[in-house]
Tab-separated table of C-alpha atoms and ligand atoms in Angstrom:
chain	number	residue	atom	x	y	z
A	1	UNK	CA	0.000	0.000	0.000
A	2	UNK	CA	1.049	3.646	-1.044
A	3	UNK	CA	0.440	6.345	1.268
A	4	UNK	CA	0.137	9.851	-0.630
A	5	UNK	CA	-0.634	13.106	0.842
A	6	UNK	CA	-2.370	15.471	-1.357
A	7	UNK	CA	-1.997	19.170	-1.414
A	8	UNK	CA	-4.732	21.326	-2.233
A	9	UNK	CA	-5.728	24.564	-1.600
A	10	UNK	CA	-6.920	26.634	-4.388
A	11	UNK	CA	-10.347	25.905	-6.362
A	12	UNK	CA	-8.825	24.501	-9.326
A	13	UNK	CA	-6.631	22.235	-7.243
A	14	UNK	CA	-9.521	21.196	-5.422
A	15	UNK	CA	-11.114	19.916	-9.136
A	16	UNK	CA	-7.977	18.723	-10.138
A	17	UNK	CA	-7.647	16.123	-7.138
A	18	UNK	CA	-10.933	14.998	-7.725
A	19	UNK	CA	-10.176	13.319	-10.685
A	20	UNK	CA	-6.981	11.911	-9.088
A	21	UNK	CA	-9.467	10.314	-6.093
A	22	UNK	CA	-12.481	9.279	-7.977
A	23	UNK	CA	-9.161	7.033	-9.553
A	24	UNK	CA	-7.909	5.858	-6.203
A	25	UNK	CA	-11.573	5.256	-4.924
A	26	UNK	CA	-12.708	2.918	-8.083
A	27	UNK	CA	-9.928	1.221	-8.712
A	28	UNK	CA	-7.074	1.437	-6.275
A	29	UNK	CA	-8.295	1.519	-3.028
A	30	UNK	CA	-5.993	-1.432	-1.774
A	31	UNK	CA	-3.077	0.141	-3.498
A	32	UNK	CA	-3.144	3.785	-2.488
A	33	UNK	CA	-4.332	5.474	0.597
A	34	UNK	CA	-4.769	9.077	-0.361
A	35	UNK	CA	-4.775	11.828	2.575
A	36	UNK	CA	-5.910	14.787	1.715
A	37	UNK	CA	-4.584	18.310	2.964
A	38	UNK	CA	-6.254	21.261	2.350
A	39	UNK	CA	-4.235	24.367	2.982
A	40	UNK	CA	-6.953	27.060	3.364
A	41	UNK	CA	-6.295	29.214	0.630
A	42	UNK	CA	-9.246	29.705	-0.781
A	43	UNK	CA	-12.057	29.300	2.510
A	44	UNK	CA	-15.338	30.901	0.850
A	45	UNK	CA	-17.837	28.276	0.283
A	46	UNK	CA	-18.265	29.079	-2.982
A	47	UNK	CA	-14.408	28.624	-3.652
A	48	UNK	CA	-13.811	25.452	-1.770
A	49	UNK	CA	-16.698	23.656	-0.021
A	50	UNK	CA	-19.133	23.409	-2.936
A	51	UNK	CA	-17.165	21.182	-4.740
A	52	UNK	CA	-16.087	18.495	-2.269
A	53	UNK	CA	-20.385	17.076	-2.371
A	54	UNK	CA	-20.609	17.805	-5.889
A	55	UNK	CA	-17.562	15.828	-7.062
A	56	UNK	CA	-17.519	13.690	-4.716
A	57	UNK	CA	-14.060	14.375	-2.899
A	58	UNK	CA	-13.454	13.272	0.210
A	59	UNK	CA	-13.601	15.556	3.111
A	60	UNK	CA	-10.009	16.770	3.973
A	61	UNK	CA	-8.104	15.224	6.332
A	62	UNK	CA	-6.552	18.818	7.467
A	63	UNK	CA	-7.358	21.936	6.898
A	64	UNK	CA	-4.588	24.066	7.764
A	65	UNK	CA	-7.083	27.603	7.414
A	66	UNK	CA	-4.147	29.588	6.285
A	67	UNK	CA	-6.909	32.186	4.376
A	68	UNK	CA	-5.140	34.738	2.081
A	69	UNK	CA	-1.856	37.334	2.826
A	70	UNK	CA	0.857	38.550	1.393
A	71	UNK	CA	2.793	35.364	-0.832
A	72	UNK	CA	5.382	34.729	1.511
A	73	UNK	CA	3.108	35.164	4.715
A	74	UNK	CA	0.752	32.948	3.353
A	75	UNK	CA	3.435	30.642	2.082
A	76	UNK	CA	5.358	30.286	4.957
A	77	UNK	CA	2.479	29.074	7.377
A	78	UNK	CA	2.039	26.750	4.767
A	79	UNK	CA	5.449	24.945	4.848
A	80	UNK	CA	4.994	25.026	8.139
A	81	UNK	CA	1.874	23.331	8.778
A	82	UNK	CA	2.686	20.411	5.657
A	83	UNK	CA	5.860	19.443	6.862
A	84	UNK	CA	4.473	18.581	10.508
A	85	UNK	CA	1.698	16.917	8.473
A	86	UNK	CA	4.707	14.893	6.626
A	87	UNK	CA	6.600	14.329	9.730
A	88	UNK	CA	3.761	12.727	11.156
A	89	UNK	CA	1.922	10.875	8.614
A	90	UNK	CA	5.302	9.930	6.865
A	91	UNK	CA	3.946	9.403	3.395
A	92	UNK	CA	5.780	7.866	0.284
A	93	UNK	CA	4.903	10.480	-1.943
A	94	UNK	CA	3.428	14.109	-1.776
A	95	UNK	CA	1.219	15.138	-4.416
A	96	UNK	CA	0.675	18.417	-5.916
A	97	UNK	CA	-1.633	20.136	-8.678
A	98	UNK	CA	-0.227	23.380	-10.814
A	99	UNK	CA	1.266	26.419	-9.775
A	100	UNK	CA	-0.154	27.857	-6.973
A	101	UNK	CA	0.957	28.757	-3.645
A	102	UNK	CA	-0.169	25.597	-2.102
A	103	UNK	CA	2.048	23.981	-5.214
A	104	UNK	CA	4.917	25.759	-4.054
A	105	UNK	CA	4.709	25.393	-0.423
A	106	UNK	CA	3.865	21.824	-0.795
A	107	UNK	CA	7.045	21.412	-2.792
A	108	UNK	CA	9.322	22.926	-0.236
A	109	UNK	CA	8.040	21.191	2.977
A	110	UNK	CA	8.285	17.912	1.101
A	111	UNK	CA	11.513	18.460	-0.573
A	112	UNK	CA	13.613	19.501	2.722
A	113	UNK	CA	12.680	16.269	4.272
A	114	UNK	CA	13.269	14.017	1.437
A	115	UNK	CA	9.904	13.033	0.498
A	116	UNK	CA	9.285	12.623	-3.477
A	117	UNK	CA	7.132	14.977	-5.075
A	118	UNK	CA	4.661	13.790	-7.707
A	119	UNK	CA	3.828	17.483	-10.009
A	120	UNK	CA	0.511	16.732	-11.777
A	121	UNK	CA	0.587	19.893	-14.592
A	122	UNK	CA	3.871	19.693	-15.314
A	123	UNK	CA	5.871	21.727	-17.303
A	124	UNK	CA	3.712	24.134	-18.516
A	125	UNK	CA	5.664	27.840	-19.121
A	126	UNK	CA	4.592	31.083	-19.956
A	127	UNK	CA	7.827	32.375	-19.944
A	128	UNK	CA	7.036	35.875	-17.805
A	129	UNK	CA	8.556	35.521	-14.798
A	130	UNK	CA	6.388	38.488	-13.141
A	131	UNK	CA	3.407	35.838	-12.577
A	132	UNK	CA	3.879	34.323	-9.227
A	133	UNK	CA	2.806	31.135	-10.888
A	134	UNK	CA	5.649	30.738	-13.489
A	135	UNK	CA	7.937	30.508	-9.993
A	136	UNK	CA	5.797	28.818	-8.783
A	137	UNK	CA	5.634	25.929	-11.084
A	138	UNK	CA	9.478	25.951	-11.893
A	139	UNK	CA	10.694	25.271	-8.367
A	140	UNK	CA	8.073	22.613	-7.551
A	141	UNK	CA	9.147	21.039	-11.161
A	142	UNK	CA	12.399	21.090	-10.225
A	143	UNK	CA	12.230	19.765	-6.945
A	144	UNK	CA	9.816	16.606	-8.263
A	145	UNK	CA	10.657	12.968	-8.758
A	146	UNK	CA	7.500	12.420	-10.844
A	147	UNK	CA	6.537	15.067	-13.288
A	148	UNK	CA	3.476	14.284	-15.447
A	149	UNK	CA	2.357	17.094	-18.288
A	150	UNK	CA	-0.936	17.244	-19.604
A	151	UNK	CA	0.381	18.409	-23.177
A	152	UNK	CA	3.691	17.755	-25.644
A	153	UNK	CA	4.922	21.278	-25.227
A	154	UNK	CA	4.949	21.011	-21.627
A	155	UNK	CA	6.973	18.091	-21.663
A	156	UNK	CA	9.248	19.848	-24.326
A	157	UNK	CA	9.823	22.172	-22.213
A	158	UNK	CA	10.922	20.355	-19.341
A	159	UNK	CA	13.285	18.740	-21.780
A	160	UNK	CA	14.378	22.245	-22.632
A	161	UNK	CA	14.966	22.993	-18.724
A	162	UNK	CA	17.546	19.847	-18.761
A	163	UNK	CA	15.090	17.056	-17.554
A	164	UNK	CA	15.956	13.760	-19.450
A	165	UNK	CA	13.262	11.013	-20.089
A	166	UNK	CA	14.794	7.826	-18.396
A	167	UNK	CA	13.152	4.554	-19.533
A	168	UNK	CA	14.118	2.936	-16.709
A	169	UNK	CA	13.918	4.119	-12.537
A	170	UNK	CA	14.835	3.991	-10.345
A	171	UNK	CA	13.531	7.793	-10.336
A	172	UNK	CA	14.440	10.378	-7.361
A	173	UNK	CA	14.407	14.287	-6.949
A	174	UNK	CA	18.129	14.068	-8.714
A	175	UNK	CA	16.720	11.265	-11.287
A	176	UNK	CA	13.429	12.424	-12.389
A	177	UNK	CA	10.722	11.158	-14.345
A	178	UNK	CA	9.040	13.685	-16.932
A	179	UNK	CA	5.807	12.080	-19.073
A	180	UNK	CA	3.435	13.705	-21.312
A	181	UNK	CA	0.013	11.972	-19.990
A	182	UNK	CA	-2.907	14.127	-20.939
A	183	UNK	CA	-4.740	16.128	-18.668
A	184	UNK	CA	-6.794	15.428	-15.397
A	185	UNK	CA	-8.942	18.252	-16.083
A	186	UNK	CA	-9.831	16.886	-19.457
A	187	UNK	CA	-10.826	13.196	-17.418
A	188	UNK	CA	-12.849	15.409	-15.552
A	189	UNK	CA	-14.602	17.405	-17.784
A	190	UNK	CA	-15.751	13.892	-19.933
A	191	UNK	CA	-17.061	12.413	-16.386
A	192	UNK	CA	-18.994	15.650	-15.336
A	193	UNK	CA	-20.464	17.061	-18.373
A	194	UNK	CA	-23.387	14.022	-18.318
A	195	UNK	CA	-24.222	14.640	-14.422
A	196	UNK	CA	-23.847	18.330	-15.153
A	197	UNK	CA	-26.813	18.186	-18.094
A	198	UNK	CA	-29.149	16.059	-15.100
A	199	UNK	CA	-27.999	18.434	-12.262
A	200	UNK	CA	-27.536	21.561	-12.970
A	201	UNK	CA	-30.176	24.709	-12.621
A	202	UNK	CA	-27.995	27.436	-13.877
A	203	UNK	CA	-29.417	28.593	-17.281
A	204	UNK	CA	-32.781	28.463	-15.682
A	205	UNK	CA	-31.643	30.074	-12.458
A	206	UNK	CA	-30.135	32.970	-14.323
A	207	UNK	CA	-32.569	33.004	-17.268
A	208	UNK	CA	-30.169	31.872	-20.113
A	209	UNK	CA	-30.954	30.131	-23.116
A	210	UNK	CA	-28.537	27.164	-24.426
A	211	UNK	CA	-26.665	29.137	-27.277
A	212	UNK	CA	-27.392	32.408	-26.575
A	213	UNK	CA	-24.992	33.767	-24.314
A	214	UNK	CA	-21.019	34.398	-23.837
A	215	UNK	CA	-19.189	32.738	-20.817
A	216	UNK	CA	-16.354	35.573	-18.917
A	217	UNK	CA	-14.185	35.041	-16.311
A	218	UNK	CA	-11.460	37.073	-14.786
A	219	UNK	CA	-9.473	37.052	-11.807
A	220	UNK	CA	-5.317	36.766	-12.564
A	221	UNK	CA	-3.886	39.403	-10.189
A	222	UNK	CA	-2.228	41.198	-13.619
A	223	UNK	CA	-5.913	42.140	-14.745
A	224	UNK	CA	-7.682	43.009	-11.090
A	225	UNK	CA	-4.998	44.771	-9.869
A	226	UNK	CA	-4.166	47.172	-12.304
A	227	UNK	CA	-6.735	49.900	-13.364
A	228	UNK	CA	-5.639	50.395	-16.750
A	229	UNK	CA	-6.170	46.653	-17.927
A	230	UNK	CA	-9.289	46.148	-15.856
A	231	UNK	CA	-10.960	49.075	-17.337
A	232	UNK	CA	-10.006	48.362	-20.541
A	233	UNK	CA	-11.801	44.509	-20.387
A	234	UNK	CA	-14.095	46.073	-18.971
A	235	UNK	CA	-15.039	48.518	-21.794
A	236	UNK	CA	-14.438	45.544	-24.114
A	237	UNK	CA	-16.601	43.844	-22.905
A	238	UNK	CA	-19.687	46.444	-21.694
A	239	UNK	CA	-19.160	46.854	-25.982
A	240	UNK	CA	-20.001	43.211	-26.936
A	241	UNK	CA	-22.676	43.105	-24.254
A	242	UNK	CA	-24.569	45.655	-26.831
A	243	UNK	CA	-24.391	42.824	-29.213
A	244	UNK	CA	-25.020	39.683	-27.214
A	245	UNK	CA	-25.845	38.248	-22.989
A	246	UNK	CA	-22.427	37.541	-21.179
A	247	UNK	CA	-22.680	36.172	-18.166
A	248	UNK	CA	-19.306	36.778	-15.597
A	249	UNK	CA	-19.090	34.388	-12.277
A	250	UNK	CA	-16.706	36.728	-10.875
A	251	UNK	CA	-14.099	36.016	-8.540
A	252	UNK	CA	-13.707	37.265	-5.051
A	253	UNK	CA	-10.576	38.781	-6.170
A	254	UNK	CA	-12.356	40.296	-8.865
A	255	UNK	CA	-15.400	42.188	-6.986
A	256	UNK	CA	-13.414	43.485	-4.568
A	257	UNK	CA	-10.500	45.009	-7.095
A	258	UNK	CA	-13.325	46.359	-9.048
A	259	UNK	CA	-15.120	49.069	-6.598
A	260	UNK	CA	-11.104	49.790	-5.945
A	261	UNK	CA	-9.750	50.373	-9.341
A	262	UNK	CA	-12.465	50.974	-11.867
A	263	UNK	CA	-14.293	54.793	-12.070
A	264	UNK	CA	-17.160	54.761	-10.348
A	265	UNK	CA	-18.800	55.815	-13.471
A	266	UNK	CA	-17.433	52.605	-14.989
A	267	UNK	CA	-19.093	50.241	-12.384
A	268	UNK	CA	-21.933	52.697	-12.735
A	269	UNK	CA	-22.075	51.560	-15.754
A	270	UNK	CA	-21.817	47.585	-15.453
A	271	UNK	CA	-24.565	47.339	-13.168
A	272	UNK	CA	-26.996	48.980	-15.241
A	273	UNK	CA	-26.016	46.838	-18.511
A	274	UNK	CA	-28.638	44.097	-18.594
A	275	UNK	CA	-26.823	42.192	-20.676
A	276	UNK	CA	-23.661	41.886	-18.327
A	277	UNK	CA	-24.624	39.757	-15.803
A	278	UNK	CA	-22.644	39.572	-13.094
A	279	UNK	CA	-22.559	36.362	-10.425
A	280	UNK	CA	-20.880	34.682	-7.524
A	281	UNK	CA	-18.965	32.232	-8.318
A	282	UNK	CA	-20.678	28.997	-9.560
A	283	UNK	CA	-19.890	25.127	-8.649
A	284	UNK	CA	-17.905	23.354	-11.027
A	285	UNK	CA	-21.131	21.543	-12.853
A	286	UNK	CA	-22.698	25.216	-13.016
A	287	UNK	CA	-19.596	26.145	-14.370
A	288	UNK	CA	-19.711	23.170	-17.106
A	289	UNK	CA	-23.517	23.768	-18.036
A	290	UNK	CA	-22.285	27.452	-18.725
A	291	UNK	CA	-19.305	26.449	-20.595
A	292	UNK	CA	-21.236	23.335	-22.558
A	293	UNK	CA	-24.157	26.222	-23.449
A	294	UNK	CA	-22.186	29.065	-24.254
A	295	UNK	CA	-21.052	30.233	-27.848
A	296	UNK	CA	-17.915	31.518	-26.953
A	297	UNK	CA	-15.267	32.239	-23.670
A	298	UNK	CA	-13.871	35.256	-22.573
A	299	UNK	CA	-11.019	34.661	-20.168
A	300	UNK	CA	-7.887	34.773	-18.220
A	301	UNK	CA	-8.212	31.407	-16.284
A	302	UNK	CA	-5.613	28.929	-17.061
A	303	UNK	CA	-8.469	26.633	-16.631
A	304	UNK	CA	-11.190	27.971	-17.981
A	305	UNK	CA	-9.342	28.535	-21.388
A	306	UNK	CA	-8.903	24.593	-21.698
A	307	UNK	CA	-12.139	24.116	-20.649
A	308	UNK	CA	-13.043	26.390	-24.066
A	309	UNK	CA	-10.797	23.914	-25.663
A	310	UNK	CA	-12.829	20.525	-24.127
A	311	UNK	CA	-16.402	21.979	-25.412
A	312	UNK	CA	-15.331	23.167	-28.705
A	313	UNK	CA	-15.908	26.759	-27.807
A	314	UNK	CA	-14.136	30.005	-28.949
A	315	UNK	CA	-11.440	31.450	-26.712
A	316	UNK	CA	-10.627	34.848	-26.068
A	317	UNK	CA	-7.567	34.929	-23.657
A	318	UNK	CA	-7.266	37.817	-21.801
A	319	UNK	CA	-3.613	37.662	-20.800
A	320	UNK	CA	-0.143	38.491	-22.723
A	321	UNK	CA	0.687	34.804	-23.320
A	322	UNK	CA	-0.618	31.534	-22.424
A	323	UNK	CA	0.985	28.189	-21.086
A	324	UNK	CA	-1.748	26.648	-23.587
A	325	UNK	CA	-0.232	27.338	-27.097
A	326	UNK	CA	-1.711	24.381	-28.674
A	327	UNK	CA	-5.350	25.715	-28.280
A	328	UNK	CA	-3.961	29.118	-29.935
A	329	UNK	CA	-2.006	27.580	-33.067
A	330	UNK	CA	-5.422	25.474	-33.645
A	331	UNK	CA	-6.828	28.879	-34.307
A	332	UNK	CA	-9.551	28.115	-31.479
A	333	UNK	CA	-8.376	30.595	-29.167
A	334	UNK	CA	-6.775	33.975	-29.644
A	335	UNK	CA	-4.460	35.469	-27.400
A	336	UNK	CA	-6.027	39.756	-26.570
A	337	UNK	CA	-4.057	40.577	-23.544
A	338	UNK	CA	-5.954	43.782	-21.765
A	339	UNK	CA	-6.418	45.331	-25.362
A	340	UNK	CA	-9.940	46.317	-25.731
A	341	UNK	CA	-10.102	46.508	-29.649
A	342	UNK	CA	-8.091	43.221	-30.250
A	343	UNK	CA	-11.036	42.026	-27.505
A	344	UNK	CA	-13.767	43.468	-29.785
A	345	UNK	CA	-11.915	42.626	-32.951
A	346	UNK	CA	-11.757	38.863	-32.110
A	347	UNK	CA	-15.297	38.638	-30.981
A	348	UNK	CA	-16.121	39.765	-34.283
A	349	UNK	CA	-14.015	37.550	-36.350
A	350	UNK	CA	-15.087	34.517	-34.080
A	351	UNK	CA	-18.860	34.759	-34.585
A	352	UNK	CA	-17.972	35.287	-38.395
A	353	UNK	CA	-15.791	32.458	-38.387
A	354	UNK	CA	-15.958	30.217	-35.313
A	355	UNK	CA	-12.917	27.344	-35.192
A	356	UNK	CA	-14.520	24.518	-36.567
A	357	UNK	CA	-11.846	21.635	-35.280
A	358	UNK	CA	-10.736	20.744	-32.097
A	359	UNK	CA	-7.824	17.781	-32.436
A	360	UNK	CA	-7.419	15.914	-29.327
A	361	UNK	CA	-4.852	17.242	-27.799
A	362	UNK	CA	-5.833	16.234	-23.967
A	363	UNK	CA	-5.177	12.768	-24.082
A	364	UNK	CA	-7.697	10.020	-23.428
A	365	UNK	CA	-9.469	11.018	-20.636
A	366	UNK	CA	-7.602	8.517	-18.535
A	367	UNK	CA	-4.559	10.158	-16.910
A	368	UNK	CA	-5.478	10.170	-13.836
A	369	UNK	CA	-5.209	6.021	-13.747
A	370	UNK	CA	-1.991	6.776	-15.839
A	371	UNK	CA	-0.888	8.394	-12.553
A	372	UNK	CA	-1.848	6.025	-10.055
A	373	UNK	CA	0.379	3.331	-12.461
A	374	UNK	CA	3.223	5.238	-12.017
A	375	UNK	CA	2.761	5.831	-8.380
A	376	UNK	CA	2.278	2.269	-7.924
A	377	UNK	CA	5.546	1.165	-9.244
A	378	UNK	CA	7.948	4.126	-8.452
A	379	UNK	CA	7.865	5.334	-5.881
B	401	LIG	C1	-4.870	31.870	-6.725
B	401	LIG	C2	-3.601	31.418	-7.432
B	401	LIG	C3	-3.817	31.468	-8.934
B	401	LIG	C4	-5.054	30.669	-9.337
B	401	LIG	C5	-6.259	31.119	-8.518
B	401	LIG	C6	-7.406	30.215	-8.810
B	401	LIG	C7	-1.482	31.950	-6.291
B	401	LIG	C8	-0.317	32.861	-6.249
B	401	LIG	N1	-2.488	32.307	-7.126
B	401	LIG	O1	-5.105	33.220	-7.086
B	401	LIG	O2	-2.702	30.893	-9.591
B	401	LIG	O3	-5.305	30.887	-10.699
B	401	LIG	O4	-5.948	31.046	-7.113
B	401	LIG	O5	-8.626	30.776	-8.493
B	401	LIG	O6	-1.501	30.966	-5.595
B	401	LIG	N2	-10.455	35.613	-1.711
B	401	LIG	C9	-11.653	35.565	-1.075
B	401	LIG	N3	-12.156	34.336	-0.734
B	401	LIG	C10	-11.513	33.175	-1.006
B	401	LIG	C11	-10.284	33.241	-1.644
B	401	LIG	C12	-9.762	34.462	-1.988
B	401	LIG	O7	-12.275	36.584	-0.804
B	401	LIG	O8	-12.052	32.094	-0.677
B	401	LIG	C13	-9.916	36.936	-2.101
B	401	LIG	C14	-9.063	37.589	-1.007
B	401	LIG	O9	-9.281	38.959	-1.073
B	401	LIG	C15	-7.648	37.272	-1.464
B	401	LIG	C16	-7.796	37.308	-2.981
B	401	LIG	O10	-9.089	36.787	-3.244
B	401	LIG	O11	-6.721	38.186	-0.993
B	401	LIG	C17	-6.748	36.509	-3.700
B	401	LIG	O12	-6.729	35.156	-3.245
B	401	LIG	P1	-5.393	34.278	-3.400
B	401	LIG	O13	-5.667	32.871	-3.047
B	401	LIG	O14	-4.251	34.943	-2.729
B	401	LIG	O15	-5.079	34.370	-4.947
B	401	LIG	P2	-6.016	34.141	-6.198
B	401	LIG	O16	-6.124	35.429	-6.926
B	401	LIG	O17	-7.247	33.439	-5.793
B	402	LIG	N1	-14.660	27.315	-12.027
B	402	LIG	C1	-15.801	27.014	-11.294
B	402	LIG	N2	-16.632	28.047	-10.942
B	402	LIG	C2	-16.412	29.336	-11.308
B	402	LIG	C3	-15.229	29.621	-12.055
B	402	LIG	C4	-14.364	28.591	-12.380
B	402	LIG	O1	-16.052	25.858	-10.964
B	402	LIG	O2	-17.207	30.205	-10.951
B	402	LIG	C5	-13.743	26.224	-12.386
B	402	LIG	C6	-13.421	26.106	-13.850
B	402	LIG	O3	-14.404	25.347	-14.539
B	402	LIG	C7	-12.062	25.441	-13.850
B	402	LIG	C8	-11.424	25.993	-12.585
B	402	LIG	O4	-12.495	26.492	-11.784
B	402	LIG	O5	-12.173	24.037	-13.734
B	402	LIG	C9	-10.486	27.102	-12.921
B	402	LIG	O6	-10.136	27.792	-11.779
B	402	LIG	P1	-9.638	29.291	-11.785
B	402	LIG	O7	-10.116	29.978	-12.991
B	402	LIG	O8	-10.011	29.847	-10.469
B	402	LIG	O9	-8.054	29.131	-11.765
B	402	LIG	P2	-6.913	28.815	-12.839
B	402	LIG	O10	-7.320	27.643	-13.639
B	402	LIG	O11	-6.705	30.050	-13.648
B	402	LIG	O12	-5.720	28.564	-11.998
């Protein structure tokens, strides 16, 4: 029997490991015992509890309630309170999702005290070193034993960064392991969209029509914190609204950067557009209904964009680059940073000429048991 300890902390890490434990649950339960650690980062209920019922996760076994700070405030009590965890639960591997701070501090604790690290989402770069997740994701990558990326360039560039594919282990943190297995969220995405159709009130709750509407999201600290780029999606967007319903679960992040650093005129202005709607955020089969029904996604999720990708819908990327460059060469997804005419422009040339093929470029929708293999015989 394996004994893993999970990290999560963030909401996407918290879909992420479901995929990973609906796995161990169905078909490895006498091979791995998972235990899950959940490091308070995000603590609304709409960020973190909704999803453990819905996708059936299993409650965590800690929660260390670290709640949000400054990155190396919340960081540090982070380390802290995984490495007693490891000390005392003495696992054989640690498991982590991404690129968050969780990722990071899970990566340290574990490393210092020798245990491996198994990076789910590996190797995916943006190359701008001012997002706290490009750090992020290089030190837990290079700190890992077991490195699994959901896409070819990902594990290109981990080849890139010096990391040689061994066919053979024994694999360590100075003997890695890199793989290119598809993509957990992908496995997820297949297993939820059915239960999301049965389950999920959304369009009626918010009066949408299948078809009808664009899907928004923003939250990456680049956009909300800086009034310039906010205001310009903003106007973007407030623009398109005059042509068709877009529908924005926003954030926490988001709402609370907006009454700071938009005009008041500005929010003035969004609240009285009908056609904006603005929302709380949504559980994860809300958020798949919306995704499944919409005709196109505005966004600068690293999620939500491959999520686009999954349902075959437009992508409008709201960001300077993306880790995803697969989604942009297929033409399905066009990268407008904060500009609001290139945001406009796009719209436009998507509902003239919407992508039309989606190559899978996810994998099978089974890399989550591709995980548990590996788990199972290296470490
Ligand atoms: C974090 C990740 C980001 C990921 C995102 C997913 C880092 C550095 N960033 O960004 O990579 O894309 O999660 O959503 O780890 N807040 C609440 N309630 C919550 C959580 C957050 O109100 O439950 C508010 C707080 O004001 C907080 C702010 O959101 O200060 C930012 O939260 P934080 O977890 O620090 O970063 P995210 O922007 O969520
Ligand atoms: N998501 C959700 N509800 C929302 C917004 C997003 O369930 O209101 C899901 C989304 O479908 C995706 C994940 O959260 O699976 C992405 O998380 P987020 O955008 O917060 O972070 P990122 O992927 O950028 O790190």
């Amino acid at each position: 029997m394996k004994k893993i300890v999970t990290i999560i902390g963030a909401r996407p890490q918290i879909i992420k490991a479901a995929a990973l434990s609906r796995a161990i649950r169905n078909d490895y339960s006498q091979m791995i015992e998972e235990i899950i650690v959940h490091t308070g980062q995000h603590y609304d209920s709409n960020m973190s509890e909704v999803f453990f019922a819905e996708l059936q996760i299993p409650k965590p076994d800690y929660n260390l309630s670290v709640g949000s700070g400054k990155h190396g405030e919340q960081t540090a009590k982070m380390i802290s309170g995984i490495e007693n965890i490891l000390l005392e639960d003495k696992p054989d591997a640690i498991v982590l999702y991404g690129d968050t701070n969780s990722t990071l501090a899970g990566a340290i604790a574990a490393s210092k005290i020798h245990i491996p690290i198994v990076h789910i989402e590996a190797g995916l770069r943006s190359f701008n070193k001012s997002m706290p997740e490009e750090i992020n994701r290089i030190m837990c990558d290079h700190a890992s034993t077991l490195l699994f990326s959901p896409t070819q360039t990902g594990y290109e560039n981990l080849k890139a960064e010096g990391f040689t594919d061994f066919s053979e282990g024994p694999y360590t943190a100075d003997r890695p392991k890199i793989y290119h297995c598809g993509d957990v969220m992908y496995d997820n995405s297949l297993y939820f969209s059915e239960l999301a159709k049965k389950e999920s009130d959304v369009l009626s709750e918010n009066f949408l029509q299948k078809g009808t509407f664009i899907l928004g999201t923003i939250h990456r600290d680049h956009n909300t914190d800086n009034s310039q780029r906010l205001t310009s999606i903003f106007e973007a967007l407030l623009t398109i609204a005059e042509k068709e319903k877009i529908i924005l679960p926003l954030h926490p992040r988001t709402s609370k950067k907006m009454k700071e650093v938009l005009s008041d005129e500005l929010n003035t202005q969004i609240v009285n557009c009908e056609n904006l709607q603005l929302i709380p955020p949504v559980s994860f089969l809300d958020m798949v209904m919306l995704e499944e029904s919409s005709t196109m996604i505005i966004t600068d999720s690293g999620g939500v964009q491959k999520e686009s990708y999954f349902f075959q819908k437009p992508c409008i990327i709201l960001r300077p680059e993306t880790e995803w460059v697969e989604i942009v060469e297929n033409g399905s997804a066009i990268i407008c940073n904060a500009n609001k005419e290139l945001i406009i422009e796009s719209y436009q040339n998507f509902v003239q000429n919407p992508p039309r093929h989606f190559p899978n470029i996810f994998g099978d929708g089974q890399a989550s048991e591709f995980i548990c293999d590996q788990i199972i015989k290296y470490l």
